Short mmCIF file of N, CA and C in Angstrom, two decimals:
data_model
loop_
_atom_site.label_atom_id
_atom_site.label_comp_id
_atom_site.label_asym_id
_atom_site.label_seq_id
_atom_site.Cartn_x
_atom_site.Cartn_y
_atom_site.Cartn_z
N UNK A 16 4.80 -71.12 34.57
CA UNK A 16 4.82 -70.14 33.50
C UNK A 16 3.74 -69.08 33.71
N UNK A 17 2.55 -69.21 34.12
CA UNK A 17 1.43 -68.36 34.06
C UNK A 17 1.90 -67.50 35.26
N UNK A 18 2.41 -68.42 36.64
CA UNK A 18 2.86 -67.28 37.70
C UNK A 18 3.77 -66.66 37.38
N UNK A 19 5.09 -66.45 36.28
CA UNK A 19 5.77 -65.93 36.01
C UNK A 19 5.34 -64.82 34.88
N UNK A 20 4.36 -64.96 34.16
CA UNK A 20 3.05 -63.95 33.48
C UNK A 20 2.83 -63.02 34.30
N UNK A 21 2.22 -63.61 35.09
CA UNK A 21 1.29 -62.61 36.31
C UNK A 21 2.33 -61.88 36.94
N UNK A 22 3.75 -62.33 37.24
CA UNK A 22 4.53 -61.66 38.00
C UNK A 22 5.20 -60.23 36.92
N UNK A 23 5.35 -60.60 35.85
CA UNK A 23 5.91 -59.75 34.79
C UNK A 23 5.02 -58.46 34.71
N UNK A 24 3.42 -58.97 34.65
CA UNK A 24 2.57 -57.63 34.57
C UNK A 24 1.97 -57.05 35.59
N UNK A 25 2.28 -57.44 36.41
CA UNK A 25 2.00 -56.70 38.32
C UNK A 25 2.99 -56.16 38.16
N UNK A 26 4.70 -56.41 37.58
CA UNK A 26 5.81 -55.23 37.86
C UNK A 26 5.74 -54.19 36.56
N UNK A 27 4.94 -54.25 35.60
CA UNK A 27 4.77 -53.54 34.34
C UNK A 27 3.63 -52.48 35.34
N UNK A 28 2.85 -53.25 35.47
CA UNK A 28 1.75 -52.04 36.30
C UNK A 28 2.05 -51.23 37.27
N UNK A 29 2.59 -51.71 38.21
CA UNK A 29 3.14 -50.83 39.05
C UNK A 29 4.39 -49.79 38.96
N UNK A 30 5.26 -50.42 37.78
CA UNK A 30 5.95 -49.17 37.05
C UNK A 30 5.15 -47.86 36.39
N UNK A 31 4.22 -48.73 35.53
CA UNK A 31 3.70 -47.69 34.88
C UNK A 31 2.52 -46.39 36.15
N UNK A 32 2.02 -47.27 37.12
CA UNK A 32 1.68 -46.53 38.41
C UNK A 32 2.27 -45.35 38.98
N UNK A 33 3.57 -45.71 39.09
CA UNK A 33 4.50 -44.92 39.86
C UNK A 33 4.48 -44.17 39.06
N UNK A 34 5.07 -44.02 37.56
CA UNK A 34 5.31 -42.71 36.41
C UNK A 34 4.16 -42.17 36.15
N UNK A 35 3.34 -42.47 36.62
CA UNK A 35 1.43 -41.44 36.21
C UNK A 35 1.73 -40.75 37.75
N UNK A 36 2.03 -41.15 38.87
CA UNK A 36 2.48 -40.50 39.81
C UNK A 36 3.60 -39.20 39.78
N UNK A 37 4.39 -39.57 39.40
CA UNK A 37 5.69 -38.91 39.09
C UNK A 37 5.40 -37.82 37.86
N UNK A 38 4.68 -38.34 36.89
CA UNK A 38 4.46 -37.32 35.57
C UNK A 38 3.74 -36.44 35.96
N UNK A 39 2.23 -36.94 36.92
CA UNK A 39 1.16 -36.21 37.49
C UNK A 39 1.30 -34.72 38.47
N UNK A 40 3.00 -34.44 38.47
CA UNK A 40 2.47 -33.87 40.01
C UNK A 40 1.76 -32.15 39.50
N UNK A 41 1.12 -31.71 40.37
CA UNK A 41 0.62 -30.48 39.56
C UNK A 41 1.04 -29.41 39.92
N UNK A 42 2.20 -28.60 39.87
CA UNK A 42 2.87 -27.18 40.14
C UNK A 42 2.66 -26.02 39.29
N UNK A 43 3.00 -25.13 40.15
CA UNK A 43 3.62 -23.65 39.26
C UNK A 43 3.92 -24.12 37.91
N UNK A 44 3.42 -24.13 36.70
CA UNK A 44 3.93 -23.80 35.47
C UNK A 44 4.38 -22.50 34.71
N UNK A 45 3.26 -21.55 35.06
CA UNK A 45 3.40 -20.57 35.07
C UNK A 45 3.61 -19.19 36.13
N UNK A 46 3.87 -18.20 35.25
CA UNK A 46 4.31 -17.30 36.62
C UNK A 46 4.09 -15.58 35.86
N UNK A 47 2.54 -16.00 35.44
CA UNK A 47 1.46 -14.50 35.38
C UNK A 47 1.45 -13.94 36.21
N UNK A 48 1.64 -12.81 36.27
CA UNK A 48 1.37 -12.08 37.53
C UNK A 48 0.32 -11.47 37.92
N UNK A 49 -0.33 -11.02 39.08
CA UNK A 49 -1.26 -10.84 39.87
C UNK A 49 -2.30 -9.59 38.61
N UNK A 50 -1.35 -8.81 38.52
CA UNK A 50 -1.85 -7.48 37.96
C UNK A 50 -2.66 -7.88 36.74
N UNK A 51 -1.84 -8.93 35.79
CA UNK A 51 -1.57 -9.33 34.67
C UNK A 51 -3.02 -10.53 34.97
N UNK A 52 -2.82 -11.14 36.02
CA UNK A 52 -4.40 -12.34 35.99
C UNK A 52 -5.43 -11.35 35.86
N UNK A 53 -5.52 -10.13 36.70
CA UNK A 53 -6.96 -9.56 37.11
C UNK A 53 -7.48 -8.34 36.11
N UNK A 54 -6.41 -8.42 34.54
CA UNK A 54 -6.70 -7.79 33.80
C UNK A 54 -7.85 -8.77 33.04
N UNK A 55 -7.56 -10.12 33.44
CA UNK A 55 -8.66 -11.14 32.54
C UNK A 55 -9.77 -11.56 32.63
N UNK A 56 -10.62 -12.21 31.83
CA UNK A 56 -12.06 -12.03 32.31
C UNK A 56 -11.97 -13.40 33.09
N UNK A 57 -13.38 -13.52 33.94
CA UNK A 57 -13.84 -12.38 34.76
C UNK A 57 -13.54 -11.33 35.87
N UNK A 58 -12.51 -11.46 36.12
CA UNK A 58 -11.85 -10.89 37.04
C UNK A 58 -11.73 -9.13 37.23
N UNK A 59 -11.59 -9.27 35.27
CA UNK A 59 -11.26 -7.39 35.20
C UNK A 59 -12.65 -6.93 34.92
N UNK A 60 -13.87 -7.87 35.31
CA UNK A 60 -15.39 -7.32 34.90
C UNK A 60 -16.03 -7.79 36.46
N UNK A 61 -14.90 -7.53 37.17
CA UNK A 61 -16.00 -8.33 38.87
C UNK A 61 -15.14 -7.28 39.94
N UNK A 62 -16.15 -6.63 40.24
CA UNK A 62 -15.81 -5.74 42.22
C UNK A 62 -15.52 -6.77 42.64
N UNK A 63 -16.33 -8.01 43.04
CA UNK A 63 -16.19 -8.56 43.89
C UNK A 63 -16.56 -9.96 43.87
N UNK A 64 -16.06 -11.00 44.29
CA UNK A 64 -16.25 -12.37 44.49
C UNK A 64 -16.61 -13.12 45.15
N UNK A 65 -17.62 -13.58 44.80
CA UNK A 65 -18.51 -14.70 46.23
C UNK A 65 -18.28 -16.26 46.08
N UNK A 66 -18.18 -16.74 46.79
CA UNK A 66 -17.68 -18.78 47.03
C UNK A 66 -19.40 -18.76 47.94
N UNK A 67 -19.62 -19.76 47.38
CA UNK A 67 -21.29 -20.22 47.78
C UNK A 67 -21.29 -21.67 47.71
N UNK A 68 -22.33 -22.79 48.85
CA UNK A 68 -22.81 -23.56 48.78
C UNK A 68 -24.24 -23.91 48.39
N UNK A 69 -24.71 -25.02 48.15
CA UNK A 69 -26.16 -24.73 47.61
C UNK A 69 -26.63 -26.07 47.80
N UNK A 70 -27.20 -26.28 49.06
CA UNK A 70 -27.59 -27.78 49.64
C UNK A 70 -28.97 -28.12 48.85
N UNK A 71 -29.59 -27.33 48.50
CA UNK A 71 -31.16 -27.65 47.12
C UNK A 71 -32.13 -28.69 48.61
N UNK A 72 -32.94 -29.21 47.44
CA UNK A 72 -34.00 -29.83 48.37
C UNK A 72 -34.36 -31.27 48.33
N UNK A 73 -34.13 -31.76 49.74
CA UNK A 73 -34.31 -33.05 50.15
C UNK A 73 -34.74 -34.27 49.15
N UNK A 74 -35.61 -33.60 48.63
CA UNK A 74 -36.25 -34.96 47.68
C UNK A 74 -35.40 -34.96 46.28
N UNK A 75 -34.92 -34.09 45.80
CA UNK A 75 -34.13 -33.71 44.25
C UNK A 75 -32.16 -34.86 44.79
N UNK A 76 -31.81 -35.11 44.07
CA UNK A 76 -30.74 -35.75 43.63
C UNK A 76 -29.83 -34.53 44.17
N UNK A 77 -28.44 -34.92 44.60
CA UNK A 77 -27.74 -33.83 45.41
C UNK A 77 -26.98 -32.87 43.83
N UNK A 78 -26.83 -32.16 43.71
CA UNK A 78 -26.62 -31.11 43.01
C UNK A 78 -27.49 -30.47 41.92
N UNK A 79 -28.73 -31.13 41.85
CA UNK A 79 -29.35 -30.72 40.40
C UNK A 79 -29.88 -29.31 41.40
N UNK A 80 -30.23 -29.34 42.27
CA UNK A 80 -30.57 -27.62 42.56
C UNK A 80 -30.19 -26.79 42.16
N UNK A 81 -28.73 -26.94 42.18
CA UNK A 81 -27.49 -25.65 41.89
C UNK A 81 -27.53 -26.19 40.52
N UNK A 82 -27.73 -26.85 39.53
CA UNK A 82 -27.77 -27.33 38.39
C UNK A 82 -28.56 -25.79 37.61
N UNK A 83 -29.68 -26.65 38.43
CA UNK A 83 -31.42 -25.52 37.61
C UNK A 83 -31.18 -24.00 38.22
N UNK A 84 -30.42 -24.14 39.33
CA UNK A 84 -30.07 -22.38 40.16
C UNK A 84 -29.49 -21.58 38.89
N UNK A 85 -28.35 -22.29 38.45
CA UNK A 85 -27.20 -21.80 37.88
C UNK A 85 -27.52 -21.66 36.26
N UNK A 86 -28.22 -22.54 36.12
CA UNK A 86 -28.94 -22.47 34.10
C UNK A 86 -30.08 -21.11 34.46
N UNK A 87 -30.68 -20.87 35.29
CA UNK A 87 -31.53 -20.21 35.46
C UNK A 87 -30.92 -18.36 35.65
N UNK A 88 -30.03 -18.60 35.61
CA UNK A 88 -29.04 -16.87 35.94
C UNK A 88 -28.88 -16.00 34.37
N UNK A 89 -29.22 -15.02 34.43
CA UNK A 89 -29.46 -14.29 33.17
C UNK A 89 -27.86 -13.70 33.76
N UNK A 90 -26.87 -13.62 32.94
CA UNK A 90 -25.36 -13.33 33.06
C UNK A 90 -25.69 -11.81 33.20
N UNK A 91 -25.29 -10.69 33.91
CA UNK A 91 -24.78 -9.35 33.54
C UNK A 91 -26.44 -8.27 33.89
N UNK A 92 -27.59 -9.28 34.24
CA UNK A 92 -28.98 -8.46 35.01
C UNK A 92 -29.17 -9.13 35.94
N UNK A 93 -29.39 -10.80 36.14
CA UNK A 93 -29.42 -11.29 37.68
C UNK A 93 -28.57 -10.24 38.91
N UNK A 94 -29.23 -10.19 39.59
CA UNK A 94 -28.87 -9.51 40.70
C UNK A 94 -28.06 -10.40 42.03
N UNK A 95 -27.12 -10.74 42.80
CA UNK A 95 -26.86 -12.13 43.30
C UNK A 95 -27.66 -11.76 44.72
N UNK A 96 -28.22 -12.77 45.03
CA UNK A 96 -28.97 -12.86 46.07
C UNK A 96 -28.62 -13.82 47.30
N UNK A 97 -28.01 -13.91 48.21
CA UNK A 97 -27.45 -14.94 49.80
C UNK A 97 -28.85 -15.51 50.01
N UNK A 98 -29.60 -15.37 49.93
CA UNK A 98 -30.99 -16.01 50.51
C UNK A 98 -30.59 -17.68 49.31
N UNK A 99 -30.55 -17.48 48.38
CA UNK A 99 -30.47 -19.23 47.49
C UNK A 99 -29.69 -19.90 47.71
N UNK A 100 -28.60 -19.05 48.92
CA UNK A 100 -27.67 -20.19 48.94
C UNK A 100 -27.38 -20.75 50.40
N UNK A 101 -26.71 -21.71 50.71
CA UNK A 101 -26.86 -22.23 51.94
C UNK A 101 -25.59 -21.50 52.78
N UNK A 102 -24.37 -21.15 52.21
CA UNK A 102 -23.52 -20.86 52.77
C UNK A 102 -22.62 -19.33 51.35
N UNK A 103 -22.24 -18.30 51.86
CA UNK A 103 -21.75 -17.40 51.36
C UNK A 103 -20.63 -16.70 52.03
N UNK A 104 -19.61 -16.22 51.29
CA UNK A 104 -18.47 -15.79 51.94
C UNK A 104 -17.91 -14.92 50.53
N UNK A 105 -17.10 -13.68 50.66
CA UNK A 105 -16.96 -12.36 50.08
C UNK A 105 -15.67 -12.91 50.20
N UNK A 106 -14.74 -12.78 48.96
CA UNK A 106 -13.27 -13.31 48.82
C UNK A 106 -12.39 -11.86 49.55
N UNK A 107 -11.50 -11.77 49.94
CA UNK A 107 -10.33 -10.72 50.45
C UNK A 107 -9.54 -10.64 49.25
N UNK A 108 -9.06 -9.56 48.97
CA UNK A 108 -8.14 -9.38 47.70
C UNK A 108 -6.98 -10.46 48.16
N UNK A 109 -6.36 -10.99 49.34
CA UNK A 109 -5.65 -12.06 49.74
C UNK A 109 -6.19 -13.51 48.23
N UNK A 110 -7.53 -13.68 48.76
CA UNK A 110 -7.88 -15.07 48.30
C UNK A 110 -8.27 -14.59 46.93
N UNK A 111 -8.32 -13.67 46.60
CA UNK A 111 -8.98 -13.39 45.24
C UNK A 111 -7.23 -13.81 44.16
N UNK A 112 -6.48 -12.73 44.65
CA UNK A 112 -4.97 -13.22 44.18
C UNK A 112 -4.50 -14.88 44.22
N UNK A 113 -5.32 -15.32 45.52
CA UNK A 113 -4.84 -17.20 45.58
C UNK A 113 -5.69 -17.76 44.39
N UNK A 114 -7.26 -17.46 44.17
CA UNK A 114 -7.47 -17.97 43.23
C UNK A 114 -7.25 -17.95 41.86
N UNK A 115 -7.28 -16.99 41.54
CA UNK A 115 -6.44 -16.33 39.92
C UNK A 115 -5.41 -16.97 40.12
N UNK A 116 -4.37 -17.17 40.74
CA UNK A 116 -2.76 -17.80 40.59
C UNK A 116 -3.39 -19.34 40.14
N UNK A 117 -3.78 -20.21 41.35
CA UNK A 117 -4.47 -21.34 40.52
C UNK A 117 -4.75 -21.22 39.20
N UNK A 118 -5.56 -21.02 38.94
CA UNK A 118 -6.42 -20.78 38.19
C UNK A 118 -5.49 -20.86 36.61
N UNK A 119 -4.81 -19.99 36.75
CA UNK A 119 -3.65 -19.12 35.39
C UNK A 119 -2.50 -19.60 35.58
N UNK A 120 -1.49 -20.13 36.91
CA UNK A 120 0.07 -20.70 37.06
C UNK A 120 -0.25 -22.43 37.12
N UNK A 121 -1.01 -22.93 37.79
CA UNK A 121 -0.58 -24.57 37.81
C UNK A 121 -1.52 -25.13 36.88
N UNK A 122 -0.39 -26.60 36.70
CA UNK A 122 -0.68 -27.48 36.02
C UNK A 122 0.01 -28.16 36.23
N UNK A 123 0.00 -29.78 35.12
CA UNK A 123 0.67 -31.06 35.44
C UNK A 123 2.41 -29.93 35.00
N UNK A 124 3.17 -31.43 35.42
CA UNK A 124 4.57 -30.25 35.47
C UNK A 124 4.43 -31.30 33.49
N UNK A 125 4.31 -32.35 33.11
CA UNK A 125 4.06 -33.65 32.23
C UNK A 125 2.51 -34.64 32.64
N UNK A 126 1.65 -34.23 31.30
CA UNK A 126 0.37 -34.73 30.97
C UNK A 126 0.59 -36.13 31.91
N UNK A 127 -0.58 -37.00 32.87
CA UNK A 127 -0.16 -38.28 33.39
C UNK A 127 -0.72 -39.37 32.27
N UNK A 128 0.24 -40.10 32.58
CA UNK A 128 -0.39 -41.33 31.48
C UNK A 128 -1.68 -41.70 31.20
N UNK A 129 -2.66 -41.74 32.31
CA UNK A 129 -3.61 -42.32 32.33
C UNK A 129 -4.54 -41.34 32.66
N UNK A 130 -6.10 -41.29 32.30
CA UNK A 130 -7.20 -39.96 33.11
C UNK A 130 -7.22 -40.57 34.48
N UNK A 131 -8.02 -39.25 34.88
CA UNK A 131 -8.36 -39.17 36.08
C UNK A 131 -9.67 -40.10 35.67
N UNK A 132 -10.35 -40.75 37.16
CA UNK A 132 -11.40 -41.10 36.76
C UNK A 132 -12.25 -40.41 37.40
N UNK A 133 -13.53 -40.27 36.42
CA UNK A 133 -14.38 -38.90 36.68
C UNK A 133 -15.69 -39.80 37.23
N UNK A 134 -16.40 -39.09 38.32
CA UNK A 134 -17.58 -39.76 38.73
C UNK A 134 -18.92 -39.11 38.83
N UNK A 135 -19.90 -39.25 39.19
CA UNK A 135 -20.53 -38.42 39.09
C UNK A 135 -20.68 -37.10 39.27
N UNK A 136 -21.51 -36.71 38.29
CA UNK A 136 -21.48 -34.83 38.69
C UNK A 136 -22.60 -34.47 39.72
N UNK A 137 -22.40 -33.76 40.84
CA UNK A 137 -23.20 -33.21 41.52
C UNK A 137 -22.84 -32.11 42.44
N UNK A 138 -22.93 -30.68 41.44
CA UNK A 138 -22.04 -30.31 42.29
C UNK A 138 -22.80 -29.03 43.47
N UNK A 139 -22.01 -28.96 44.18
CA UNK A 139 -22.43 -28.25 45.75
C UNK A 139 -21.80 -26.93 45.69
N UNK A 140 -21.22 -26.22 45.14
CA UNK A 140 -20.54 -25.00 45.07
C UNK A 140 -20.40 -24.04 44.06
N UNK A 141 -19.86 -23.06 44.15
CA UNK A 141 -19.66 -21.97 42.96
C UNK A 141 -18.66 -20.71 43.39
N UNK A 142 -18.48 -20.31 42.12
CA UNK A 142 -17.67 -18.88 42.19
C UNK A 142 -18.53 -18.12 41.90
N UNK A 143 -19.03 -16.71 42.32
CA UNK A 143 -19.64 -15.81 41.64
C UNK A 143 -18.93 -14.91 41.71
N UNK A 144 -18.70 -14.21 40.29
CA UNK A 144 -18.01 -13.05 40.06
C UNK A 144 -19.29 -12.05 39.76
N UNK A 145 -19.25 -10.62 40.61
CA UNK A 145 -20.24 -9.68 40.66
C UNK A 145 -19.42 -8.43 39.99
N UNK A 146 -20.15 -8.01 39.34
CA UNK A 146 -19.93 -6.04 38.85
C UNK A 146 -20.22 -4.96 39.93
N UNK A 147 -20.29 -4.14 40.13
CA UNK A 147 -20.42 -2.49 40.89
C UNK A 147 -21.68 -3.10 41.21
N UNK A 148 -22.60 -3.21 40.63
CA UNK A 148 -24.25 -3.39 41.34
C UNK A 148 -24.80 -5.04 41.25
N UNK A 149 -23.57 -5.32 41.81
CA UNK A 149 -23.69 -6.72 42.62
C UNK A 149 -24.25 -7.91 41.79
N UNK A 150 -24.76 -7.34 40.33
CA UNK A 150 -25.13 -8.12 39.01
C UNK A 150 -24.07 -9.39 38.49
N UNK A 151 -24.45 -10.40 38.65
CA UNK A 151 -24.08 -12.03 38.17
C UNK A 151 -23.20 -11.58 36.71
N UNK A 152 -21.85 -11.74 36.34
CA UNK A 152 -21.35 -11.71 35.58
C UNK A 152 -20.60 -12.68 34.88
N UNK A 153 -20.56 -13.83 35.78
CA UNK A 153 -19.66 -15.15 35.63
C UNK A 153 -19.49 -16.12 36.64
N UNK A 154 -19.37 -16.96 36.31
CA UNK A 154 -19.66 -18.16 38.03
C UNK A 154 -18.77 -19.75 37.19
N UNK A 155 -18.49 -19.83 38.00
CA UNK A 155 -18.27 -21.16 38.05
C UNK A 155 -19.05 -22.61 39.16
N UNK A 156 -19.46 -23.39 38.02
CA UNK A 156 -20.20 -24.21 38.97
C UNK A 156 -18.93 -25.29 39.50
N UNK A 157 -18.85 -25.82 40.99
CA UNK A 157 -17.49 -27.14 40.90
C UNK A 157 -17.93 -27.95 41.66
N UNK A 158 -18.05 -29.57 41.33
CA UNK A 158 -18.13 -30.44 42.05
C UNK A 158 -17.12 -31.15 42.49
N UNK A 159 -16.27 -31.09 44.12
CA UNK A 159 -15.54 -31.34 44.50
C UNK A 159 -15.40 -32.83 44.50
N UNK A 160 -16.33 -33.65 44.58
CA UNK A 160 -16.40 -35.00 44.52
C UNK A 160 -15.90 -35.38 43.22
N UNK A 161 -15.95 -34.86 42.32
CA UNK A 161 -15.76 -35.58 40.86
C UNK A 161 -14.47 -35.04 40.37
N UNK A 162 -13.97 -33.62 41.31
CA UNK A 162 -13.24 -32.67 40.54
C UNK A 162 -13.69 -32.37 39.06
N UNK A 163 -14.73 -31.66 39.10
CA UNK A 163 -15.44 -31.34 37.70
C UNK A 163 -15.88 -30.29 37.97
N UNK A 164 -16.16 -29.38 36.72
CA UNK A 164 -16.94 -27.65 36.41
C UNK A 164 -17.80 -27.74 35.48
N UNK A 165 -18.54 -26.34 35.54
CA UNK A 165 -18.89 -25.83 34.59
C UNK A 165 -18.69 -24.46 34.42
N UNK A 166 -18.30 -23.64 33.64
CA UNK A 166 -18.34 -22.59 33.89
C UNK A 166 -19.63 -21.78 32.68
N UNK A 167 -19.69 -20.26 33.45
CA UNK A 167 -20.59 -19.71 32.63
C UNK A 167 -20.26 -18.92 30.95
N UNK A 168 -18.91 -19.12 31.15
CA UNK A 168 -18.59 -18.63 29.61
C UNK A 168 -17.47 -19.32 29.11
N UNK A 169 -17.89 -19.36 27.65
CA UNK A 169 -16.23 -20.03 27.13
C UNK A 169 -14.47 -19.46 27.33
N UNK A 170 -14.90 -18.15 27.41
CA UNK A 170 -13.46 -17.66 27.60
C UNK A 170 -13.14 -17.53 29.07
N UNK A 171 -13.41 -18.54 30.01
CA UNK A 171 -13.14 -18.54 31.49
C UNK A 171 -13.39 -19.85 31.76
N UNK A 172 -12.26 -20.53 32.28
CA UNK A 172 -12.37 -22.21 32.65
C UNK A 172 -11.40 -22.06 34.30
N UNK A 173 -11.48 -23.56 34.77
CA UNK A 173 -10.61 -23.67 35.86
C UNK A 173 -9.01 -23.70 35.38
N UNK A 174 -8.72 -23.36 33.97
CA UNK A 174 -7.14 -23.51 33.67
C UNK A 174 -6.85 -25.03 33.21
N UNK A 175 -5.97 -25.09 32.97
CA UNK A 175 -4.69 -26.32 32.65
C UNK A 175 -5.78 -27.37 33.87
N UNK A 176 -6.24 -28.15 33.57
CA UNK A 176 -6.70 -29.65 34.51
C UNK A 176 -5.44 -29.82 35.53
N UNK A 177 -5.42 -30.17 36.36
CA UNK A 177 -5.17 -31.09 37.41
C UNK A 177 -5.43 -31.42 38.87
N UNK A 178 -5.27 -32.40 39.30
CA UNK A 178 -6.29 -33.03 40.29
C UNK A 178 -5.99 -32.26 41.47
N UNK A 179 -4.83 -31.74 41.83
CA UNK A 179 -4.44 -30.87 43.49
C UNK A 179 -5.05 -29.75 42.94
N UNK A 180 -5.44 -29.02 41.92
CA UNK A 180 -5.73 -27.71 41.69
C UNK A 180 -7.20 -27.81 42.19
N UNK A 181 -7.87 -28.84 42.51
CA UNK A 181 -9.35 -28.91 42.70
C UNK A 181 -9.13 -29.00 44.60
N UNK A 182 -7.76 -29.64 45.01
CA UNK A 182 -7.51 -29.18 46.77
C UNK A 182 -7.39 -27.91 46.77
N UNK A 183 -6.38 -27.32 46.04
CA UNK A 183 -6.06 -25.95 46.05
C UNK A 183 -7.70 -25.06 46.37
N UNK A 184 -8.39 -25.55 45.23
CA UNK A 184 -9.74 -24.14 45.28
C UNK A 184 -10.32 -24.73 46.30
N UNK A 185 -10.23 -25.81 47.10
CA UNK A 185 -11.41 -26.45 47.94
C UNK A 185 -10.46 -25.34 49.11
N UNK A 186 -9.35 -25.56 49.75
CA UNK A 186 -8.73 -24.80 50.84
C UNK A 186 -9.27 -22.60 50.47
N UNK A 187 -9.38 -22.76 49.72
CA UNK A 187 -9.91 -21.61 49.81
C UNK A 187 -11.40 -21.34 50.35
N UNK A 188 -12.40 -22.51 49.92
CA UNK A 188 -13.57 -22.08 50.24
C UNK A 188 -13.61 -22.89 52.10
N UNK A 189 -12.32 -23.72 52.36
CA UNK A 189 -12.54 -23.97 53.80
C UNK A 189 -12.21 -22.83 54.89
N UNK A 190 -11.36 -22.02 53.97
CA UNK A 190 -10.58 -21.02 54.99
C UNK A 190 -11.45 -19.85 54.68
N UNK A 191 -12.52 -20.03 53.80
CA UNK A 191 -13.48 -18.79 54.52
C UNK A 191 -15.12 -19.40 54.97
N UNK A 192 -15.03 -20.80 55.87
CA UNK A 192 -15.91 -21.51 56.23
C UNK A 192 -17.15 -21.87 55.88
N UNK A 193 -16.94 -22.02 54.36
CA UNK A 193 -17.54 -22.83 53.86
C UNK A 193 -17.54 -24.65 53.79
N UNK A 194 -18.40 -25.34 54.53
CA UNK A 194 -18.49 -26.13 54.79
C UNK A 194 -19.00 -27.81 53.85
N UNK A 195 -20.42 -27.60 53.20
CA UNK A 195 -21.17 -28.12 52.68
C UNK A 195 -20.19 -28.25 51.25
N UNK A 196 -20.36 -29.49 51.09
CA UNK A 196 -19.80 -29.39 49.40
C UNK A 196 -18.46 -29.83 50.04
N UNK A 197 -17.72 -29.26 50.89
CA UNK A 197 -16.02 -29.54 50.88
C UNK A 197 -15.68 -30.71 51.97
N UNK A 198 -16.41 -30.03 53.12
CA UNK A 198 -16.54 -31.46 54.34
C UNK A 198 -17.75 -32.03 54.69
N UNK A 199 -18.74 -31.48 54.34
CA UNK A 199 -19.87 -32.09 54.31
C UNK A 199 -20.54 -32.37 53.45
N UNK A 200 -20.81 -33.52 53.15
CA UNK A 200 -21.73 -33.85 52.01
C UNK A 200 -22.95 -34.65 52.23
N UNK A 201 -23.38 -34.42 51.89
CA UNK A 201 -25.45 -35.14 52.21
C UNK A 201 -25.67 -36.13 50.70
#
């Protein structure tokens, strides 16, 4: 009787497995268009976009650098500076369009049954969105390990949650060789 228990809820679990699979997958939901994303903030308040790593220092816990970096940014007078960061790369209107589409079209296609499980935060990366005189206007902090953010304002998030949308932004910061944070981690 008990092995026939155990057998009943190993096939309950693994049903319910498969449909958090199946409910989970994360696509195109939407279909904003390009013109229509980069009218929104931050996008329609940024020249230009920087993807940054931020390896901090040996003795500190791995992300609180970029923690205290990023609390420490006065929004809209910070000036952005490549010297704080370990790795920097200038988006192409190509990747600027890939990220806004993320960002604004995908999501789960159906919420998954169960959360993701979230692990620690430490995160190694960022978005910086810059104005005409290269002034800090919005950033996103992301820890690829946890798939977790922060961002710098309420009316700007990573979109609709889901877990490929955190591959999605990572292939962007690999394909402009950024390293630290995506394949390397310390």
């Amino acid at each position: 009787m008990r092995n026939f228990l155990f057998l009943i809820l190993l096939l309950v679990q693994n049903s319910f497995s498969q449909s958090t699979y199946d409910n989970g997958k994360c696509i195109r939901t939407k279909n904003i268009s390009e013109k229509e994303r980069l009218l929104r903030f931050p996008f329609s308040e940024s020249q230009q976009i920087k993807i940054v790593s931020f390896k901090g220092k040996p003795d500190e816990y791995p992300g609180q650098s970029l923690i205290k970096h990023i609390n420490s940014i006065v929004l809209g007078k910070d000036v952005f500076r490549s010297e704080f960061y370990n790795e920097t790369a200038v988006l192409s209107a190509e990747q600027i369009n890939k990220l806004s589409d993320i960002i604004f079209n995908f999501t789960y296609t159906r919420l998954p049954h169960e959360d993701a499980e979230v692990m620690c935060y430490m995160p190694r990366n960022a978005i910086m969105f810059l104005d005409s005189n290269n002034r800090i206007v919005a950033y996103l902090e992301i820890c690829f390990g946890c798939n977790n953010y922060k961002s710098s304002d309420k009316r700007f998030s990573i979109g609709e949650y889901c877990n490929e949308k955190y591959d999605m932004l990572k292939s962007i910061f690999a394909d402009s060789n950024i390293k630290y944070g995506i394949s390397i981690v310390e």
